[in-house]
mmCIF file of C-alpha atoms and ligand atoms in Angstrom:
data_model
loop_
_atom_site.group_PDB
_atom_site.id
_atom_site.type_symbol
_atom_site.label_atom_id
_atom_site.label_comp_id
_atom_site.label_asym_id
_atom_site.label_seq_id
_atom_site.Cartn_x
_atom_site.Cartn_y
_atom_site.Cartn_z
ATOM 1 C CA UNK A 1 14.521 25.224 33.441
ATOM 2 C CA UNK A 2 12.620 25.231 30.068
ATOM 3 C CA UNK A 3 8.881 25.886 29.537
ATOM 4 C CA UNK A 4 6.973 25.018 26.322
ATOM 5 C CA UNK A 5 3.626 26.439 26.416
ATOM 6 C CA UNK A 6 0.531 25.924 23.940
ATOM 7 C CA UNK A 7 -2.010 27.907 23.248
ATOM 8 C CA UNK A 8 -4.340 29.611 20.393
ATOM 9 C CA UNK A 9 -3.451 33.092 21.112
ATOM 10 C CA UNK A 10 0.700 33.028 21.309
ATOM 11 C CA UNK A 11 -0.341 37.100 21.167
ATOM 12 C CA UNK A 12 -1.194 37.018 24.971
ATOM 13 C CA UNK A 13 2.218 35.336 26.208
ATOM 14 C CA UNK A 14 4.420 37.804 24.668
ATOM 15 C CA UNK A 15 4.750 40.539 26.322
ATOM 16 C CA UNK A 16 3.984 39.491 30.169
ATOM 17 C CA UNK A 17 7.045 37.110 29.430
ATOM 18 C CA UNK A 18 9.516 39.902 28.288
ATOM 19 C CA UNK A 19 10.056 42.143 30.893
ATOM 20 C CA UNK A 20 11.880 42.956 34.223
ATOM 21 C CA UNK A 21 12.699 39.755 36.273
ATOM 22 C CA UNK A 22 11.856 37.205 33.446
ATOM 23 C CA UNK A 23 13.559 38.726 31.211
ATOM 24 C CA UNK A 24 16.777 39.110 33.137
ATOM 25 C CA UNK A 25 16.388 35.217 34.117
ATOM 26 C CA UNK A 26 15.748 34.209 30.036
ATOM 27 C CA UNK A 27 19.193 36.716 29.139
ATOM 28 C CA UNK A 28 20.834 34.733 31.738
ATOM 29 C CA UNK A 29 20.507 31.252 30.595
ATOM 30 C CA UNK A 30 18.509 30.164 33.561
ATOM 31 C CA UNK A 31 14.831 29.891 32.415
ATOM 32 C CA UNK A 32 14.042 29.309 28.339
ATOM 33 C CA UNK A 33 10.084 29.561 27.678
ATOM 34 C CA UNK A 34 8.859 28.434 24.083
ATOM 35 C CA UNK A 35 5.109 29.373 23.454
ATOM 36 C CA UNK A 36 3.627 27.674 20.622
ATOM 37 C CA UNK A 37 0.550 28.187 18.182
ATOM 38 C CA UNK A 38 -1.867 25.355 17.678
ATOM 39 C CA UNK A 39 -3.376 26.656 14.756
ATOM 40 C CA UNK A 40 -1.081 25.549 12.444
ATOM 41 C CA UNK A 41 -1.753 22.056 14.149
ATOM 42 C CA UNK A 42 -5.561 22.194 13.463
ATOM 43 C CA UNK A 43 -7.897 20.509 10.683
ATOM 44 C CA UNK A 44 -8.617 21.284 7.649
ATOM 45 C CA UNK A 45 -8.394 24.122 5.132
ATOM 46 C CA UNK A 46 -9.190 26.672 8.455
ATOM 47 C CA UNK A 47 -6.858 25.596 10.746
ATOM 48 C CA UNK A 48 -9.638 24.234 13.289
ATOM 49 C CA UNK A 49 -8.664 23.538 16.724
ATOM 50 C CA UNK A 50 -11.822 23.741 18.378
ATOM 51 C CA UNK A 51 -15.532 21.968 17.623
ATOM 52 C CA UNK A 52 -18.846 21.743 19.115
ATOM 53 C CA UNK A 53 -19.420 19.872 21.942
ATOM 54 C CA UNK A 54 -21.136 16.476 22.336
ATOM 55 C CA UNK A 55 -24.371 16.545 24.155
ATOM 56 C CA UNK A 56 -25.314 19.757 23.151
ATOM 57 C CA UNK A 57 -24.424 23.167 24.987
ATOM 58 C CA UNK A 58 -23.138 26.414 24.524
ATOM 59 C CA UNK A 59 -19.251 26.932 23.766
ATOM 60 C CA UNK A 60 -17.048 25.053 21.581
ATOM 61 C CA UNK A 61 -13.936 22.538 23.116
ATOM 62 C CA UNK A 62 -10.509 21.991 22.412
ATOM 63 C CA UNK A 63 -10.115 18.884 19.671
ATOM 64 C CA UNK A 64 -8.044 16.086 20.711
ATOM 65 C CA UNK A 65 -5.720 15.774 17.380
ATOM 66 C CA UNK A 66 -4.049 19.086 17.099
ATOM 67 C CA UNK A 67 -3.134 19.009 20.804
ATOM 68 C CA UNK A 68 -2.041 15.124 20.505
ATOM 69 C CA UNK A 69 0.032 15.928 17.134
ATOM 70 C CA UNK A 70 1.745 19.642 19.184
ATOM 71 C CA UNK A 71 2.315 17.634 22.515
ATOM 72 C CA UNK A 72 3.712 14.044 20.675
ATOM 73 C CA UNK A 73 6.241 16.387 18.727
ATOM 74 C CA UNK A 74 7.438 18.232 22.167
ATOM 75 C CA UNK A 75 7.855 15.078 24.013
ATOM 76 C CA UNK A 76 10.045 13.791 21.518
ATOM 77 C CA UNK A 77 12.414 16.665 22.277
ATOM 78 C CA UNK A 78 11.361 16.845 26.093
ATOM 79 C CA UNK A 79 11.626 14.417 29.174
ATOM 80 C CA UNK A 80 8.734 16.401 31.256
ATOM 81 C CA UNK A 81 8.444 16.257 34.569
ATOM 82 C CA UNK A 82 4.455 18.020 34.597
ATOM 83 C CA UNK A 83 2.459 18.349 31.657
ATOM 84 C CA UNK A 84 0.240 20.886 33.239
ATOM 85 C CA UNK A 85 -3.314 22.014 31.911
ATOM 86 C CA UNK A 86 -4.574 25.435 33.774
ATOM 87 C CA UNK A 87 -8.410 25.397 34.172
ATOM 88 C CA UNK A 88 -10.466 26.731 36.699
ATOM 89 C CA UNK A 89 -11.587 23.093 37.823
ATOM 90 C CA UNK A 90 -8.080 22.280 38.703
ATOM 91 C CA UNK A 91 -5.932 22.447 41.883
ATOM 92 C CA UNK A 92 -5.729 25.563 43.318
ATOM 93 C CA UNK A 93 -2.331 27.376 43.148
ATOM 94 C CA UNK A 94 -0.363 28.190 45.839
ATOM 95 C CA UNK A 95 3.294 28.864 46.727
ATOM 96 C CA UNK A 96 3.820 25.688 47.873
ATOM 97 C CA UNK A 97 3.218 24.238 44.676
ATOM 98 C CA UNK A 98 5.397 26.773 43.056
ATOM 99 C CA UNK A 99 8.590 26.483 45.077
ATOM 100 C CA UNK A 100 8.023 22.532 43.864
ATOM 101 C CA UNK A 101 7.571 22.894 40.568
ATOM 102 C CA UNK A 102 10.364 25.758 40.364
ATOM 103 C CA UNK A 103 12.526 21.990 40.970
ATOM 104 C CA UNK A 104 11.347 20.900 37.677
ATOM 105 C CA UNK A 105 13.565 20.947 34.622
ATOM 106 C CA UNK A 106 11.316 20.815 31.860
ATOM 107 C CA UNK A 107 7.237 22.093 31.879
ATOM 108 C CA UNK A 108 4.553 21.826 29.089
ATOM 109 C CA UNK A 109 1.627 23.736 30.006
ATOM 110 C CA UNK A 110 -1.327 23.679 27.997
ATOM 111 C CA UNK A 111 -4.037 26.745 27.519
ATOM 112 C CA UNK A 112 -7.540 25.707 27.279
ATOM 113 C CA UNK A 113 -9.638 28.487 25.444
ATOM 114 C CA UNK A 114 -13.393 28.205 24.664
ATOM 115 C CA UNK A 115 -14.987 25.924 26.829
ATOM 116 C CA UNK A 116 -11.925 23.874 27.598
ATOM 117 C CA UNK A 117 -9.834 21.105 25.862
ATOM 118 C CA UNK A 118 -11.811 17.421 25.177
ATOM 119 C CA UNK A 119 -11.399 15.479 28.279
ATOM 120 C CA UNK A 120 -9.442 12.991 26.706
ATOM 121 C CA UNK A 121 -6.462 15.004 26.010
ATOM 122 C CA UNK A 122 -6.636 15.676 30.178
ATOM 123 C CA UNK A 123 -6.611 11.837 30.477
ATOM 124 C CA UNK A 124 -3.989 10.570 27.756
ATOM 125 C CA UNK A 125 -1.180 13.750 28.239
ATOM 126 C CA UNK A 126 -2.045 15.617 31.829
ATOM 127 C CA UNK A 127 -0.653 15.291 34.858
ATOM 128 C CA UNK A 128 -1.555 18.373 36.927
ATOM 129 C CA UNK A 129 -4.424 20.317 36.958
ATOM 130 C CA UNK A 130 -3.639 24.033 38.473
ATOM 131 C CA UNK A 131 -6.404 26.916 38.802
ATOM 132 C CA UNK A 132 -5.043 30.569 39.352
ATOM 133 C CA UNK A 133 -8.252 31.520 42.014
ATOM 134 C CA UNK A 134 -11.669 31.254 41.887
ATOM 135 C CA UNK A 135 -13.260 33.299 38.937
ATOM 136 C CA UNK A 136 -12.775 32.490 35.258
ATOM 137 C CA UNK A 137 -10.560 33.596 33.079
ATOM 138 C CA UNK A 138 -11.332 33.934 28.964
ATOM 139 C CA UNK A 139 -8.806 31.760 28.343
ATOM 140 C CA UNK A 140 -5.706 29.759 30.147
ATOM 141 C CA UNK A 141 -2.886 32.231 29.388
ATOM 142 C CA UNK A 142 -2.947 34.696 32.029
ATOM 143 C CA UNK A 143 -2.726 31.393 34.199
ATOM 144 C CA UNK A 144 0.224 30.340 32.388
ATOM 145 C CA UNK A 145 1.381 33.608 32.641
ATOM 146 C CA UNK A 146 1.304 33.965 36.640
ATOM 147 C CA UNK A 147 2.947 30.309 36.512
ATOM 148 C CA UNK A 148 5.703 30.841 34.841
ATOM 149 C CA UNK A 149 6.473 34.272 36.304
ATOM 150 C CA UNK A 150 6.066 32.941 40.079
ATOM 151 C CA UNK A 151 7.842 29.762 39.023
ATOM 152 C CA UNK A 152 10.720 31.879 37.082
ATOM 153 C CA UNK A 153 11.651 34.068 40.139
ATOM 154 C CA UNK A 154 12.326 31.156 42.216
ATOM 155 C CA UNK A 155 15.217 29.932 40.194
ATOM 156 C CA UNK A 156 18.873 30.286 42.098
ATOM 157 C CA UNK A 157 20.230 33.318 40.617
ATOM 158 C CA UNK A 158 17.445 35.198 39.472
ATOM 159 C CA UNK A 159 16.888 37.370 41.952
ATOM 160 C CA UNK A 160 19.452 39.200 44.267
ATOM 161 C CA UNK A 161 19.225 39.548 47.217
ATOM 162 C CA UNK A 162 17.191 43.244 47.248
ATOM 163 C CA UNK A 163 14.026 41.094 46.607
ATOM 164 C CA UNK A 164 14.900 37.580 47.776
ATOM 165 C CA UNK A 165 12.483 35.102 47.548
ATOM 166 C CA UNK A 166 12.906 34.072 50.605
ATOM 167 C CA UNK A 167 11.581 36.906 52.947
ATOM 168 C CA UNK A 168 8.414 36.851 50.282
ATOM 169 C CA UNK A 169 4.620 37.207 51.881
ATOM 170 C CA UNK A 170 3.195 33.090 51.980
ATOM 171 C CA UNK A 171 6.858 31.591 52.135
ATOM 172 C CA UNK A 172 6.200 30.530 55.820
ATOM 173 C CA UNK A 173 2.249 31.402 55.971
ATOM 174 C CA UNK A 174 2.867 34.094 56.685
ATOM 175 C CA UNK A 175 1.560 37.795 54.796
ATOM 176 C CA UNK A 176 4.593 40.183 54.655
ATOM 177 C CA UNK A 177 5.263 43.041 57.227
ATOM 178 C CA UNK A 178 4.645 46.248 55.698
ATOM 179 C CA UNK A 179 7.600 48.363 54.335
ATOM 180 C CA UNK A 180 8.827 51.489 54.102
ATOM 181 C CA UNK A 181 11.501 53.912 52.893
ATOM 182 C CA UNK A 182 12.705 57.655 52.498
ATOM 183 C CA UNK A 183 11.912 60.243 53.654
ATOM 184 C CA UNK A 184 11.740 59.517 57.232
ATOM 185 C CA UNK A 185 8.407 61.480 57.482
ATOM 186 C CA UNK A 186 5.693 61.856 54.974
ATOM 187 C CA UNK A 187 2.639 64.073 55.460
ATOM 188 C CA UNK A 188 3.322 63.473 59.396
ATOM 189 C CA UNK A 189 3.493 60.230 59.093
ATOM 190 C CA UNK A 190 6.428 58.308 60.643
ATOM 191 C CA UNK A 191 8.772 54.956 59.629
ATOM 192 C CA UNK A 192 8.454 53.069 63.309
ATOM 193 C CA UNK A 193 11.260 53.946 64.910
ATOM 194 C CA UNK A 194 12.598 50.632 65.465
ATOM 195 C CA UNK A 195 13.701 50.456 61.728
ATOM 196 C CA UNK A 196 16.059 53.268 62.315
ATOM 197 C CA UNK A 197 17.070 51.986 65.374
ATOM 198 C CA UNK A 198 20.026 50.009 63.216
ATOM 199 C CA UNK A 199 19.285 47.030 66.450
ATOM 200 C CA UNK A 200 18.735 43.940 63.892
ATOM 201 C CA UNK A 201 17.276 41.502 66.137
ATOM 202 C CA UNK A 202 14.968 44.164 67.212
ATOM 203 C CA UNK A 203 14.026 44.684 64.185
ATOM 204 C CA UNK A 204 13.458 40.857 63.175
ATOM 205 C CA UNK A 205 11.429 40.672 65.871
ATOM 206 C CA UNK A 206 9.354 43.564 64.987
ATOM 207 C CA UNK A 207 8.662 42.329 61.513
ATOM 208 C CA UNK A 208 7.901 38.960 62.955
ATOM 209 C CA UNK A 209 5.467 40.600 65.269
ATOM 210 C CA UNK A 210 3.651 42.676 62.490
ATOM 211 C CA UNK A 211 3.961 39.756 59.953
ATOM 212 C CA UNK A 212 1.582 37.827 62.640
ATOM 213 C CA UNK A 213 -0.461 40.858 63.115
ATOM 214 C CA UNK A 214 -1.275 41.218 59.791
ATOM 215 C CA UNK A 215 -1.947 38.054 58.723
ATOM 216 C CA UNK A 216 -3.680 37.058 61.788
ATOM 217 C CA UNK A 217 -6.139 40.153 60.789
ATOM 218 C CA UNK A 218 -6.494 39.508 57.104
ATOM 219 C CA UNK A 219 -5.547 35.871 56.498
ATOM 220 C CA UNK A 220 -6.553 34.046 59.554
ATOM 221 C CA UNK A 221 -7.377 31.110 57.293
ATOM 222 C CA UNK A 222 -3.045 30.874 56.690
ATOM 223 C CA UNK A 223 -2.901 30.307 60.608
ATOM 224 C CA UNK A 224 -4.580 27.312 60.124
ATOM 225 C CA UNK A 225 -5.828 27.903 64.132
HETATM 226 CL CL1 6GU B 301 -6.074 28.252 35.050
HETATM 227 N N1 6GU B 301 -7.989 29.173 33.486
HETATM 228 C C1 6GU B 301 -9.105 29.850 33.279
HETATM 229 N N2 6GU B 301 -9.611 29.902 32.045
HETATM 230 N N3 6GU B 301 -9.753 30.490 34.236
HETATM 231 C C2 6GU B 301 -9.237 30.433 35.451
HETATM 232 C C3 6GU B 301 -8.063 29.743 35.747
HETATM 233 C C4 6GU B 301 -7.458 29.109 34.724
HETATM 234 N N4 6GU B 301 -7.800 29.871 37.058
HETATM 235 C C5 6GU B 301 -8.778 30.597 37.544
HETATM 236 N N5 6GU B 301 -9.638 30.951 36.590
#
């Protein structure tokens, strides 16, 4: 899979996009992210990619022609299959949506900084909306961020199976059971016994059990009962 990304501060992407489990899924060939700077795109002798809005208000927007100029050039190179703009006022994110777009070949996202991008770059280029949660963020990038690291570990052969993806909390709506390892006691506190029983089914069905438990307690809304 490759992801371009565009934004004003290529600062922010750099290091969240380096490390551990992305990194290991860049070095092996499976996942290439580009980020790239608008500010050489913008106007004028300052570079300007953002202007004051029409209608009056505080907070300045995104201008249409850097973004249009950036985007044209990537989809000459790139067949997308979402050009994806993270804002607050989008679609809220969920796992569902990331196991589907971890199916995707090639992503553009776009950052909105400021008061957002002109909302005829959303209408020309767009064609998903995603919000991270509701509260803002000072910009998009920690969104695009989160996507691409939740998107990344979901490509076959990223991660073993010591974390597979598939025994993740939300995969079946459900929160995860809670965990434990060595030592065997802690501060007189004991692992349930049943995990060093070695009886597997018993101890699916345990996990099942406390999976319910706990979401049923915290997350009742994921029931959907
Ligand atoms: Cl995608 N962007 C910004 N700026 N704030 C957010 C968000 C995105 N999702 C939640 N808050």
């Amino acid at each position: 899979m490759h992801i371009d990304i565009i934004t004003v501060v290529p600062e922010l992407l750099q290091s969240p996009l380096s490390h551990s489990i992305l990194q290991r899924a860049q070095d092996k060939g499976l996942l290439s992210v580009q980020v790239h700077d608008l500010r050489p795109y913008g106007i004028g002798k300052h570079h300007s990619t953002d202007d004051y809005q029409f209608g009056g208000g505080a907070g300045m927007v995104m201008r249409c022609e850097p973004l249009a100029t950036l985007i044209d050039e990537l989809r000459e190179k790139r067949n997308y299959d979402e050009v994806i703009y993270v804002t607050p006022d989008g679609e809220r994110y969920t796992q569902r949506r990331a196991n589907r777009l971890s199916l995707c070949n090639d992503l553009l996202v776009i950052c909105g900084h400021y008061k957002g991008i002109d909302e005829r770059i959303r209408e020309e280029y767009v064609t998903l909306e995603i919000s991270i949660g509701d509260y803002v963020l000072s910009g998009g990038e920690l969104a695009a961020a989160v996507l691409v690291d939740s998107i990344g570990r979901l490509l076959p052969g990223v991660i073993g199976d010591e974390t597979s993806a598939l025994t993740d909390t939300f995969q079946d709506d459900l929160l995860a059971p809670p965990v434990y390892t060595r030592p065997a006691e802690w501060r007189g506190r004991e692992v349930p016994a049943i995990l060093r029983s070695g009886n597997t089914p018993a101890i699916e069905d345990w996990r099942q059990e406390a999976a319910e438990k706990r979401t049923r307690e915290r997350r009742p809304d994921l029931l959907g009962d």
